[in-house]
Amino acid sequence: MAERTSGNQEEPPTPEGTEDDRAAEAVKLRKNGLEPQVSDELAANMAQGWADTERHDLEPVPQAAHTARRRAALSSRFPGERLVIPAGNLKVRANDTYYRFRPSSDYAYLTGDQTENGVLVLEPRTDGGHEATAYLLPRSDRESGEFWLSDRGELWDGRRNSLTENEQLLGLPCADVRTLPERLKEATGPVRLLRGHDTGVEAALTDKVTAERDEGLRVLLSEMRRVKDDFEIADLRFACEATARGFEDVVKVLDKAEATSERYIEGTFFLRARVEGNDVGYASICASGAHATTIHWVRNDGRVRSGDLLLLDAGVETRNLYTADITRTLPVGGRFTPLQRKIYDAVYEAQTAGIAAVGPGAAYRDFHDAAQRVLAEHLVAWGLLGDLSVDKVLELGLQRRWTMHGTGHMLGIDVHDCAAARTELYVNGTLEPGIVLTVEPGLYFQADDLTVPEEYRGIGVRIEDDILVTEDGNENLSAALPRQADEVEAWMARLLA
Ligand code: GLY
Ligand code: MN
Ligand code: MN
């Protein structure tokens, strides 16, 4: 990539101030290491001759009505308090290159906006409720040269929406984020800040916030996101559909993966995620052979061999940032061996029992307990736990040597969604319509596990689906991908034909 002509790291000038201020700012920008490259003539030339591209015909984004309702729900929980929810800043990868930006999930949830440095502020009104404002970086100034001389200039980074364009798109008032630190410093009254995203905003509020109050905001936001609205459910449905297409893409190129490595699978799925969505929702796990027994296998640099199983755990994140989280364990050659199938069928049976336990009014823990019981029954029946009863195994948790992880988690704008929700509303809670969770039991026999027969070693199986709690039960949003072993083989045969 090309380097900017400037090494200037200064903040762009504020658009406020007199003509003289702006002229002085322009000189400062030019002089900041640029004198040899920017003549007055060039600066004057660059300052003019640009069309007005302001748009006045923009419609609110489809999510706008939903974000307004979410903000109202948040407002009602903290009357009289100023709430500050930053999107976060770009993170440096090296020098002047940055990681792709993704806003904080709560900011995106409450605004529908995804631009870096944005900050949502809910200002308490004297007559109750709050006034919401999105503080954003406006378009960069042409006259001062900011648009091409400053570090964040639009000539380099691309056109931004103006504040008035963003007001139309997001359906809420917008203001210049560069004015925010001063406003926050001057503000009086209680403030709650969503920490961990914007050090500049945090610095402006150090004297005004408490860890306890801020934690209360973080927890509430997580809990608000438990029950999904119609927009979120539709988006998660699309995420699952796009992910299913990505899994089909992978099956079609298994020969190329065999000729190269697990990376071919990762790259193939990523292509689908970037074309249909925003990104992958988490690092794809493309685990072939014994790598399938490593729960967080994301190195994806191993061989892919016919006769082995491929555990693929991947999810497309949509352009609205909702992600699927799906796992299929596939026989690379298209057919399970009898032993692979025996283990696969046990996991399938456990997952089926887990999914059946998901429904309104059920305890969150029910699907985990149901799946673990089935897995324990098989482990006992296979003679891996001596003469212990299934109940004793479950009481002591001995199955966990091979089942390893919990059977699922909430899913949404984060793959492990609602992580800050209080225990009584999460693992000790009760399911309600609109909750989306994963059901993902697995069995993993490590390659060096001397307590299992040799032929089991190096086999890992997980099956993971995304389940919506409905009024009368549940809906498997990822049902487009077959789970049952014969159906998996038939599906692969069709794609490989
Ligand atoms: N891939 C992350 C998970 O399944 O929870
Ligand atoms: Mn997963
Ligand atoms: Mn998961």
Short mmCIF file of C-alpha atoms and ligand atoms in Angstrom, two decimals:
data_model
loop_
_atom_site.label_atom_id
_atom_site.label_comp_id
_atom_site.label_asym_id
_atom_site.label_seq_id
_atom_site.Cartn_x
_atom_site.Cartn_y
_atom_site.Cartn_z
CA MET A 1 0.00 0.00 0.00
CA ALA A 2 1.12 3.54 -0.64
CA GLU A 3 2.37 5.67 2.19
CA ARG A 4 0.74 8.98 2.86
CA THR A 5 2.86 11.93 1.82
CA SER A 6 2.62 13.16 5.39
CA GLY A 7 4.00 11.68 8.55
CA ASN A 8 1.68 14.06 10.33
CA GLN A 9 -0.05 12.32 13.25
CA GLU A 10 -1.75 15.46 14.58
CA GLU A 11 -5.46 15.51 15.19
CA PRO A 12 -7.28 17.21 12.34
CA PRO A 13 -8.34 20.78 13.09
CA THR A 14 -11.76 21.42 14.54
CA PRO A 15 -14.14 22.91 12.02
CA GLU A 16 -15.05 25.55 14.54
CA GLY A 17 -13.02 28.75 14.81
CA THR A 18 -12.40 31.81 12.70
CA GLU A 19 -11.10 32.06 9.16
CA ASP A 20 -7.76 33.06 10.66
CA ASP A 21 -7.68 29.97 12.86
CA ARG A 22 -8.33 27.80 9.86
CA ALA A 23 -5.70 29.50 7.76
CA ALA A 24 -3.19 29.04 10.60
CA GLU A 25 -4.18 25.41 10.84
CA ALA A 26 -3.61 24.98 7.11
CA VAL A 27 -0.13 26.42 7.45
CA LYS A 28 0.57 24.11 10.39
CA LEU A 29 -0.49 21.09 8.38
CA ARG A 30 1.66 22.14 5.45
CA LYS A 31 4.68 22.85 7.58
CA ASN A 32 4.46 19.65 9.54
CA GLY A 33 7.27 17.90 7.70
CA LEU A 34 5.73 18.64 4.34
CA GLU A 35 7.35 21.88 3.35
CA PRO A 36 9.51 20.32 0.66
CA GLN A 37 6.54 18.59 -0.96
CA VAL A 38 3.67 21.07 -0.67
CA SER A 39 4.08 24.40 -2.31
CA ASP A 40 1.56 27.16 -1.63
CA GLU A 41 0.44 26.72 -5.23
CA LEU A 42 -0.21 23.03 -4.70
CA ALA A 43 -2.05 23.69 -1.44
CA ALA A 44 -4.20 26.33 -3.16
CA ASN A 45 -4.77 24.05 -6.09
CA MET A 46 -5.90 21.17 -3.88
CA ALA A 47 -8.24 23.40 -1.89
CA GLN A 48 -10.60 24.06 -4.80
CA GLY A 49 -12.29 22.46 -7.77
CA TRP A 50 -14.25 19.78 -5.90
CA ALA A 51 -17.93 19.10 -6.46
CA ASP A 52 -20.49 19.25 -3.66
CA THR A 53 -21.47 15.61 -3.16
CA GLU A 54 -23.74 16.10 -0.17
CA ARG A 55 -26.77 13.81 -0.37
CA HIS A 56 -30.22 14.88 0.76
CA ASP A 57 -32.25 11.88 -0.34
CA LEU A 58 -31.13 9.22 2.11
CA GLU A 59 -33.58 6.89 3.82
CA PRO A 60 -32.99 5.57 7.34
CA VAL A 61 -31.21 2.20 7.40
CA PRO A 62 -33.62 -0.72 7.95
CA GLN A 63 -32.36 -1.14 11.49
CA ALA A 64 -33.12 2.46 12.53
CA ALA A 65 -36.55 1.77 14.06
CA HIS A 66 -35.09 -1.11 16.03
CA THR A 67 -32.12 0.86 17.33
CA ALA A 68 -34.48 3.65 18.46
CA ARG A 69 -36.50 1.12 20.45
CA ARG A 70 -33.34 -0.39 21.95
CA ARG A 71 -32.14 3.06 23.02
CA ALA A 72 -35.51 3.78 24.60
CA ALA A 73 -35.30 0.53 26.56
CA LEU A 74 -31.82 1.46 27.77
CA SER A 75 -32.93 4.99 28.64
CA SER A 76 -35.74 3.69 30.84
CA ARG A 77 -33.26 1.77 32.97
CA PHE A 78 -30.99 4.70 33.86
CA PRO A 79 -33.15 7.79 34.39
CA GLY A 80 -31.20 10.98 35.06
CA GLU A 81 -27.82 9.47 34.14
CA ARG A 82 -25.62 10.32 31.17
CA LEU A 83 -24.70 7.15 29.23
CA VAL A 84 -21.63 7.01 27.02
CA ILE A 85 -21.15 4.09 24.62
CA PRO A 86 -18.10 4.30 22.32
CA ALA A 87 -17.58 2.36 19.09
CA GLY A 88 -13.83 2.16 19.69
CA ASN A 89 -10.82 3.22 17.66
CA LEU A 90 -8.68 1.68 14.96
CA LYS A 91 -6.05 -0.68 16.31
CA VAL A 92 -2.53 -0.41 14.94
CA ARG A 93 -1.20 -3.49 13.23
CA ALA A 94 2.19 -1.95 12.52
CA ASN A 95 3.25 1.66 12.06
CA ASP A 96 0.52 3.30 9.96
CA THR A 97 -1.36 0.14 9.05
CA TYR A 98 -4.44 -0.89 11.00
CA TYR A 99 -6.58 -3.92 11.60
CA ARG A 100 -9.94 -3.88 9.91
CA PHE A 101 -12.28 -1.98 12.18
CA ARG A 102 -15.24 -3.56 13.91
CA PRO A 103 -17.26 -1.39 16.30
CA SER A 104 -18.05 -2.45 19.83
CA SER A 105 -21.08 -4.70 19.70
CA ASP A 106 -23.17 -2.57 22.05
CA TYR A 107 -22.53 0.58 20.01
CA ALA A 108 -23.58 -1.20 16.81
CA TYR A 109 -26.65 -2.62 18.59
CA LEU A 110 -27.79 0.81 19.75
CA THR A 111 -26.97 2.87 16.64
CA GLY A 112 -26.69 0.61 13.57
CA ASP A 113 -23.51 2.58 12.85
CA GLN A 114 -20.13 0.94 12.30
CA THR A 115 -17.63 3.77 11.96
CA GLU A 116 -14.53 4.06 14.07
CA ASN A 117 -14.34 6.71 16.80
CA GLY A 118 -18.12 7.04 17.00
CA VAL A 119 -19.60 7.60 20.46
CA LEU A 120 -23.26 7.34 21.39
CA VAL A 121 -24.25 9.64 24.23
CA LEU A 122 -27.62 9.47 25.95
CA GLU A 123 -28.04 12.81 27.68
CA PRO A 124 -30.67 12.86 30.44
CA ARG A 125 -33.53 15.29 29.83
CA THR A 126 -34.97 17.30 32.67
CA ASP A 127 -38.47 16.08 31.81
CA GLY A 128 -37.37 12.40 31.88
CA GLY A 129 -35.90 10.13 29.26
CA HIS A 130 -32.77 10.88 27.30
CA GLU A 131 -31.68 12.74 24.20
CA ALA A 132 -29.49 10.47 22.06
CA THR A 133 -26.65 11.88 19.96
CA ALA A 134 -24.15 10.02 17.81
CA TYR A 135 -20.80 11.80 17.96
CA LEU A 136 -18.97 11.06 14.71
CA LEU A 137 -16.10 12.28 12.63
CA PRO A 138 -17.53 14.64 10.00
CA ARG A 139 -16.33 14.97 6.42
CA SER A 140 -12.82 16.33 6.22
CA ASP A 141 -12.27 19.95 5.38
CA ARG A 142 -11.04 20.81 1.89
CA GLU A 143 -9.96 24.40 2.38
CA SER A 144 -7.46 23.72 5.14
CA GLY A 145 -6.07 20.74 3.25
CA GLU A 146 -7.20 18.41 6.04
CA PHE A 147 -8.79 16.06 3.52
CA TRP A 148 -5.46 15.19 1.99
CA LEU A 149 -2.81 16.35 4.49
CA SER A 150 -4.11 14.90 7.71
CA ASP A 151 -3.77 11.37 8.94
CA ARG A 152 -7.49 10.72 8.74
CA GLY A 153 -8.10 12.59 5.51
CA GLU A 154 -10.87 11.31 3.28
CA LEU A 155 -8.67 11.43 0.21
CA TRP A 156 -6.75 8.51 1.71
CA ASP A 157 -9.41 6.67 3.69
CA GLY A 158 -12.45 7.25 1.49
CA ARG A 159 -15.45 9.51 1.68
CA ARG A 160 -17.26 9.56 5.00
CA ASN A 161 -20.91 10.40 5.47
CA SER A 162 -21.47 13.97 6.54
CA LEU A 163 -23.14 14.48 9.89
CA THR A 164 -26.42 15.43 8.20
CA GLU A 165 -26.23 12.36 5.97
CA ASN A 166 -25.68 10.23 9.06
CA GLU A 167 -28.65 11.87 10.74
CA GLN A 168 -30.83 10.70 7.86
CA LEU A 169 -29.32 7.20 7.82
CA LEU A 170 -29.25 6.49 11.55
CA GLY A 171 -32.36 8.47 12.48
CA LEU A 172 -30.73 10.31 15.37
CA PRO A 173 -28.95 13.65 15.84
CA CYS A 174 -25.23 13.61 15.07
CA ALA A 175 -22.44 15.92 16.23
CA ASP A 176 -18.71 16.29 15.71
CA VAL A 177 -16.87 13.76 17.88
CA ARG A 178 -13.92 16.12 18.21
CA THR A 179 -16.04 18.34 20.42
CA LEU A 180 -16.99 15.50 22.74
CA PRO A 181 -14.06 15.31 25.21
CA GLU A 182 -14.58 18.97 26.18
CA ARG A 183 -18.31 18.49 26.52
CA LEU A 184 -17.80 15.45 28.71
CA LYS A 185 -15.27 17.24 30.89
CA GLU A 186 -17.74 20.07 31.44
CA ALA A 187 -20.75 17.82 32.04
CA THR A 188 -22.24 17.52 35.50
CA GLY A 189 -24.34 14.74 37.01
CA PRO A 190 -23.90 10.97 37.09
CA VAL A 191 -22.27 9.27 34.10
CA ARG A 192 -21.95 5.67 33.04
CA LEU A 193 -19.36 4.67 30.46
CA LEU A 194 -18.97 1.47 28.48
CA ARG A 195 -15.29 0.86 29.19
CA GLY A 196 -12.62 -0.86 27.17
CA HIS A 197 -13.15 0.73 23.77
CA ASP A 198 -11.99 4.35 23.66
CA THR A 199 -9.12 5.58 25.83
CA GLY A 200 -9.71 9.21 24.81
CA VAL A 201 -13.28 9.16 26.07
CA GLU A 202 -12.20 7.30 29.19
CA ALA A 203 -9.56 9.95 29.92
CA ALA A 204 -12.17 12.70 29.59
CA LEU A 205 -14.38 10.95 32.14
CA THR A 206 -11.84 9.66 34.69
CA ASP A 207 -13.08 11.93 37.46
CA LYS A 208 -16.75 11.30 36.81
CA VAL A 209 -17.23 7.53 36.54
CA THR A 210 -17.04 4.61 38.95
CA ALA A 211 -16.15 1.03 38.10
CA GLU A 212 -19.32 -0.20 39.78
CA ARG A 213 -21.70 2.04 37.82
CA ASP A 214 -19.92 1.30 34.55
CA GLU A 215 -20.16 -2.42 35.20
CA GLY A 216 -23.90 -1.98 35.75
CA LEU A 217 -24.21 -0.51 32.25
CA ARG A 218 -22.15 -3.31 30.68
CA VAL A 219 -24.22 -5.98 32.40
CA LEU A 220 -27.52 -4.39 31.44
CA LEU A 221 -26.54 -4.08 27.78
CA SER A 222 -25.58 -7.76 27.74
CA GLU A 223 -28.92 -8.69 29.30
CA MET A 224 -30.89 -6.48 26.87
CA ARG A 225 -29.35 -8.44 24.01
CA ARG A 226 -30.61 -11.82 25.31
CA VAL A 227 -33.96 -11.71 23.55
CA LYS A 228 -33.56 -10.90 19.87
CA ASP A 229 -35.96 -8.66 17.94
CA ASP A 230 -37.31 -9.45 14.47
CA PHE A 231 -34.46 -7.67 12.74
CA GLU A 232 -31.87 -9.65 14.65
CA ILE A 233 -33.60 -12.97 14.06
CA ALA A 234 -33.82 -12.27 10.31
CA ASP A 235 -30.16 -11.36 10.27
CA LEU A 236 -29.13 -14.49 12.19
CA ARG A 237 -31.21 -16.53 9.77
CA PHE A 238 -29.31 -14.99 6.87
CA ALA A 239 -25.98 -15.60 8.66
CA CYS A 240 -26.87 -19.29 8.92
CA GLU A 241 -27.92 -19.48 5.28
CA ALA A 242 -24.71 -17.84 4.08
CA THR A 243 -22.68 -20.09 6.36
CA ALA A 244 -24.38 -23.15 4.88
CA ARG A 245 -23.32 -21.93 1.43
CA GLY A 246 -19.78 -21.49 2.76
CA PHE A 247 -19.77 -25.11 4.01
CA GLU A 248 -20.89 -26.26 0.57
CA ASP A 249 -18.05 -24.26 -0.98
CA VAL A 250 -15.64 -26.12 1.28
CA VAL A 251 -16.92 -29.58 0.39
CA LYS A 252 -16.51 -28.75 -3.30
CA VAL A 253 -12.80 -27.96 -2.87
CA LEU A 254 -11.78 -30.79 -0.54
CA ASP A 255 -9.50 -32.16 -3.27
CA LYS A 256 -7.65 -28.85 -3.37
CA ALA A 257 -7.42 -28.86 0.42
CA GLU A 258 -5.94 -32.37 0.24
CA ALA A 259 -3.36 -31.07 -2.20
CA THR A 260 -2.48 -28.13 0.04
CA SER A 261 -3.62 -27.82 3.66
CA GLU A 262 -6.38 -26.78 6.04
CA ARG A 263 -5.63 -23.23 4.89
CA TYR A 264 -7.48 -23.92 1.65
CA ILE A 265 -10.59 -24.56 3.69
CA GLU A 266 -10.14 -21.44 5.76
CA GLY A 267 -9.62 -19.31 2.65
CA THR A 268 -12.58 -20.81 0.85
CA PHE A 269 -14.94 -20.11 3.72
CA PHE A 270 -13.51 -16.63 4.18
CA LEU A 271 -14.29 -15.77 0.56
CA ARG A 272 -17.96 -16.56 1.18
CA ALA A 273 -17.94 -14.58 4.44
CA ARG A 274 -16.48 -11.46 2.83
CA VAL A 275 -18.68 -11.61 -0.25
CA GLU A 276 -22.01 -12.28 1.48
CA GLY A 277 -21.26 -10.73 4.83
CA ASN A 278 -18.83 -8.52 6.67
CA ASP A 279 -16.30 -11.08 7.83
CA VAL A 280 -16.10 -14.37 9.67
CA GLY A 281 -17.68 -14.03 13.11
CA TYR A 282 -14.63 -15.65 14.75
CA ALA A 283 -11.47 -17.37 13.55
CA SER A 284 -12.57 -20.42 11.57
CA ILE A 285 -11.60 -23.77 13.03
CA CYS A 286 -10.56 -25.97 10.10
CA ALA A 287 -9.35 -29.03 11.96
CA SER A 288 -8.50 -32.16 10.06
CA GLY A 289 -7.53 -35.49 11.61
CA ALA A 290 -6.28 -35.24 15.18
CA HIS A 291 -6.48 -31.44 15.08
CA ALA A 292 -10.21 -31.91 15.59
CA THR A 293 -9.46 -32.79 19.21
CA THR A 294 -7.97 -29.32 19.82
CA ILE A 295 -10.99 -27.16 20.63
CA HIS A 296 -9.38 -23.86 19.60
CA TRP A 297 -7.52 -25.11 16.53
CA VAL A 298 -7.14 -21.98 14.38
CA ARG A 299 -3.61 -22.44 13.07
CA ASN A 300 -5.17 -24.36 10.20
CA ASP A 301 -1.85 -25.39 8.75
CA GLY A 302 -2.27 -29.16 8.81
CA ARG A 303 -2.68 -31.83 6.16
CA VAL A 304 -6.14 -32.84 4.97
CA ARG A 305 -6.28 -36.55 4.23
CA SER A 306 -8.95 -38.75 2.74
CA GLY A 307 -10.08 -41.16 5.45
CA ASP A 308 -9.77 -38.51 8.18
CA LEU A 309 -12.53 -36.39 9.61
CA LEU A 310 -12.62 -32.66 9.04
CA LEU A 311 -14.14 -30.63 11.89
CA LEU A 312 -15.18 -27.30 10.43
CA ASP A 313 -16.46 -24.70 12.92
CA ALA A 314 -17.12 -21.43 11.12
CA GLY A 315 -19.67 -18.64 10.85
CA VAL A 316 -20.45 -15.82 8.45
CA GLU A 317 -20.87 -12.47 10.18
CA THR A 318 -23.45 -10.39 8.31
CA ARG A 319 -23.04 -6.77 7.29
CA ASN A 320 -25.05 -5.89 10.40
CA LEU A 321 -22.50 -7.90 12.41
CA TYR A 322 -24.67 -10.83 13.52
CA THR A 323 -22.87 -14.16 13.28
CA ALA A 324 -23.68 -17.79 12.78
CA ASP A 325 -21.66 -20.42 14.68
CA ILE A 326 -21.94 -23.80 13.00
CA THR A 327 -19.88 -26.98 13.19
CA ARG A 328 -19.98 -29.99 10.96
CA THR A 329 -17.64 -32.95 11.19
CA LEU A 330 -17.22 -34.38 7.71
CA PRO A 331 -15.47 -37.47 6.36
CA VAL A 332 -12.88 -36.04 3.98
CA GLY A 333 -13.31 -38.90 1.50
CA GLY A 334 -17.11 -38.65 1.64
CA ARG A 335 -17.81 -41.76 3.77
CA PHE A 336 -17.45 -42.35 7.51
CA THR A 337 -15.50 -45.42 8.64
CA PRO A 338 -17.52 -47.66 11.01
CA LEU A 339 -15.66 -46.33 14.08
CA GLN A 340 -15.94 -42.69 13.00
CA ARG A 341 -19.61 -43.28 12.46
CA LYS A 342 -20.08 -44.89 15.86
CA ILE A 343 -18.60 -41.83 17.54
CA TYR A 344 -20.41 -39.44 15.20
CA ASP A 345 -23.76 -41.11 15.89
CA ALA A 346 -23.24 -40.76 19.64
CA VAL A 347 -22.64 -37.02 19.25
CA TYR A 348 -25.61 -36.73 16.88
CA GLU A 349 -27.84 -38.46 19.39
CA ALA A 350 -26.59 -36.16 22.15
CA GLN A 351 -27.18 -33.07 20.02
CA THR A 352 -30.67 -34.23 19.09
CA ALA A 353 -31.47 -34.68 22.79
CA GLY A 354 -29.98 -31.26 23.51
CA ILE A 355 -32.01 -29.51 20.82
CA ALA A 356 -35.18 -31.25 22.05
CA ALA A 357 -34.59 -29.69 25.47
CA VAL A 358 -34.64 -26.15 24.08
CA GLY A 359 -37.96 -24.37 24.42
CA PRO A 360 -39.76 -21.56 26.25
CA GLY A 361 -39.83 -22.11 30.00
CA ALA A 362 -37.03 -24.70 29.93
CA ALA A 363 -34.06 -24.09 32.19
CA TYR A 364 -31.01 -22.92 30.25
CA ARG A 365 -29.06 -25.83 31.70
CA ASP A 366 -31.49 -28.46 30.40
CA PHE A 367 -29.98 -28.81 26.92
CA HIS A 368 -26.51 -29.18 28.37
CA ASP A 369 -27.63 -31.81 30.86
CA ALA A 370 -29.57 -33.73 28.22
CA ALA A 371 -26.62 -33.85 25.82
CA GLN A 372 -24.10 -34.74 28.52
CA ARG A 373 -26.23 -37.63 29.70
CA VAL A 374 -26.37 -39.16 26.24
CA LEU A 375 -22.62 -38.78 25.80
CA ALA A 376 -21.97 -40.32 29.21
CA GLU A 377 -24.25 -43.25 28.35
CA HIS A 378 -22.18 -44.00 25.25
CA LEU A 379 -18.85 -43.60 27.02
CA VAL A 380 -20.02 -46.05 29.70
CA ALA A 381 -21.39 -48.47 27.12
CA TRP A 382 -18.07 -48.41 25.27
CA GLY A 383 -16.32 -49.48 28.46
CA LEU A 384 -14.26 -46.31 28.85
CA LEU A 385 -15.34 -45.67 32.44
CA GLY A 386 -14.96 -49.09 34.08
CA ASP A 387 -18.09 -50.23 35.83
CA LEU A 388 -19.30 -46.83 36.98
CA SER A 389 -22.96 -46.03 36.42
CA VAL A 390 -23.98 -43.17 34.16
CA ASP A 391 -25.33 -41.27 37.17
CA LYS A 392 -22.05 -41.65 39.02
CA VAL A 393 -20.07 -40.55 35.96
CA LEU A 394 -22.24 -37.44 35.64
CA GLU A 395 -22.05 -36.74 39.37
CA LEU A 396 -18.24 -36.82 39.23
CA GLY A 397 -18.08 -35.17 35.80
CA LEU A 398 -15.77 -37.90 34.52
CA GLN A 399 -17.17 -37.70 30.99
CA ARG A 400 -15.56 -34.30 30.65
CA ARG A 401 -12.18 -35.82 29.79
CA TRP A 402 -13.76 -36.42 26.37
CA THR A 403 -16.68 -33.96 26.19
CA MET A 404 -14.46 -31.08 27.26
CA HIS A 405 -16.69 -27.99 26.91
CA GLY A 406 -20.15 -26.71 27.73
CA THR A 407 -22.85 -27.67 25.27
CA GLY A 408 -23.61 -24.18 23.99
CA HIS A 409 -23.92 -20.46 24.50
CA MET A 410 -26.01 -17.48 23.53
CA LEU A 411 -25.49 -16.27 19.97
CA GLY A 412 -26.03 -12.89 18.33
CA ILE A 413 -23.92 -9.92 17.45
CA ASP A 414 -21.10 -11.66 19.33
CA VAL A 415 -20.44 -15.33 18.86
CA HIS A 416 -20.39 -15.74 22.64
CA ASP A 417 -23.20 -13.27 23.08
CA CYS A 418 -24.49 -11.69 26.28
CA ALA A 419 -21.31 -12.74 28.08
CA ALA A 420 -21.70 -10.11 30.81
CA ALA A 421 -25.28 -11.08 31.69
CA ARG A 422 -25.80 -12.07 35.31
CA THR A 423 -25.72 -15.80 36.02
CA GLU A 424 -29.38 -15.78 37.02
CA LEU A 425 -30.31 -14.56 33.55
CA TYR A 426 -27.86 -16.81 31.71
CA VAL A 427 -26.76 -20.26 32.87
CA ASN A 428 -29.19 -20.25 35.80
CA GLY A 429 -31.91 -18.61 33.74
CA THR A 430 -34.98 -19.75 31.86
CA LEU A 431 -35.35 -19.75 28.08
CA GLU A 432 -37.76 -17.32 26.42
CA PRO A 433 -38.94 -16.90 22.83
CA GLY A 434 -36.39 -14.83 20.91
CA ILE A 435 -33.32 -16.27 22.61
CA VAL A 436 -30.85 -17.79 20.14
CA LEU A 437 -28.27 -20.28 21.35
CA THR A 438 -25.94 -22.93 20.02
CA VAL A 439 -26.21 -26.64 20.82
CA GLU A 440 -22.80 -28.16 20.21
CA PRO A 441 -21.86 -31.35 22.01
CA GLY A 442 -18.67 -33.12 21.05
CA LEU A 443 -16.41 -36.06 21.81
CA TYR A 444 -12.66 -35.67 21.59
CA PHE A 445 -10.14 -38.47 21.95
CA GLN A 446 -6.69 -36.96 22.12
CA ALA A 447 -3.95 -38.61 20.04
CA ASP A 448 -1.98 -39.34 23.23
CA ASP A 449 -4.86 -40.53 25.41
CA LEU A 450 -3.75 -43.91 26.75
CA THR A 451 -7.10 -44.51 28.49
CA VAL A 452 -8.98 -45.21 25.26
CA PRO A 453 -8.47 -47.95 22.65
CA GLU A 454 -5.79 -47.01 20.15
CA GLU A 455 -8.21 -46.73 17.25
CA TYR A 456 -10.18 -43.98 19.03
CA ARG A 457 -7.12 -41.77 19.41
CA GLY A 458 -7.07 -38.68 17.23
CA ILE A 459 -10.81 -38.68 16.53
CA GLY A 460 -12.76 -35.52 17.35
CA VAL A 461 -16.41 -34.90 16.53
CA ARG A 462 -18.59 -31.87 17.20
CA ILE A 463 -21.94 -30.96 15.69
CA GLU A 464 -23.14 -27.41 16.30
CA ASP A 465 -26.40 -25.76 15.30
CA ASP A 466 -27.98 -22.38 15.99
CA ILE A 467 -31.33 -22.69 17.70
CA LEU A 468 -34.02 -20.04 18.08
CA VAL A 469 -36.42 -20.41 21.01
CA THR A 470 -39.96 -19.97 19.63
CA GLU A 471 -43.39 -19.60 21.29
CA ASP A 472 -43.97 -23.34 21.14
CA GLY A 473 -40.54 -24.93 21.00
CA ASN A 474 -37.57 -24.12 18.84
CA GLU A 475 -36.39 -23.64 15.29
CA ASN A 476 -33.03 -24.83 14.02
CA LEU A 477 -31.77 -21.85 12.00
CA SER A 478 -28.93 -23.94 10.56
CA ALA A 479 -31.09 -26.89 9.49
CA ALA A 480 -30.11 -26.35 5.84
CA LEU A 481 -26.92 -28.26 6.64
CA PRO A 482 -27.55 -31.99 7.21
CA ARG A 483 -26.57 -33.43 10.60
CA GLN A 484 -27.50 -37.08 10.39
CA ALA A 485 -24.63 -39.27 9.10
CA ASP A 486 -26.39 -40.80 6.03
CA GLU A 487 -27.67 -37.36 5.08
CA VAL A 488 -24.20 -35.87 5.48
CA GLU A 489 -22.76 -38.52 3.15
CA ALA A 490 -25.53 -38.03 0.58
CA TRP A 491 -25.11 -34.24 0.70
CA MET A 492 -21.36 -34.57 0.20
CA ALA A 493 -21.84 -37.02 -2.67
CA ARG A 494 -24.13 -34.54 -4.42
CA LEU A 495 -21.63 -31.71 -4.02
CA LEU A 496 -18.66 -33.83 -5.05
CA ALA A 497 -20.40 -35.31 -8.13
N1 GLY B 1 -16.53 -21.44 17.59
C1 GLY B 1 -16.75 -20.99 18.88
C2 GLY B 1 -17.74 -21.82 19.56
O1 GLY B 1 -18.20 -22.78 19.01
O2 GLY B 1 -18.16 -21.51 20.65
MN MN B 2 -18.48 -22.98 16.95
MN MN B 3 -20.26 -22.20 19.61
#
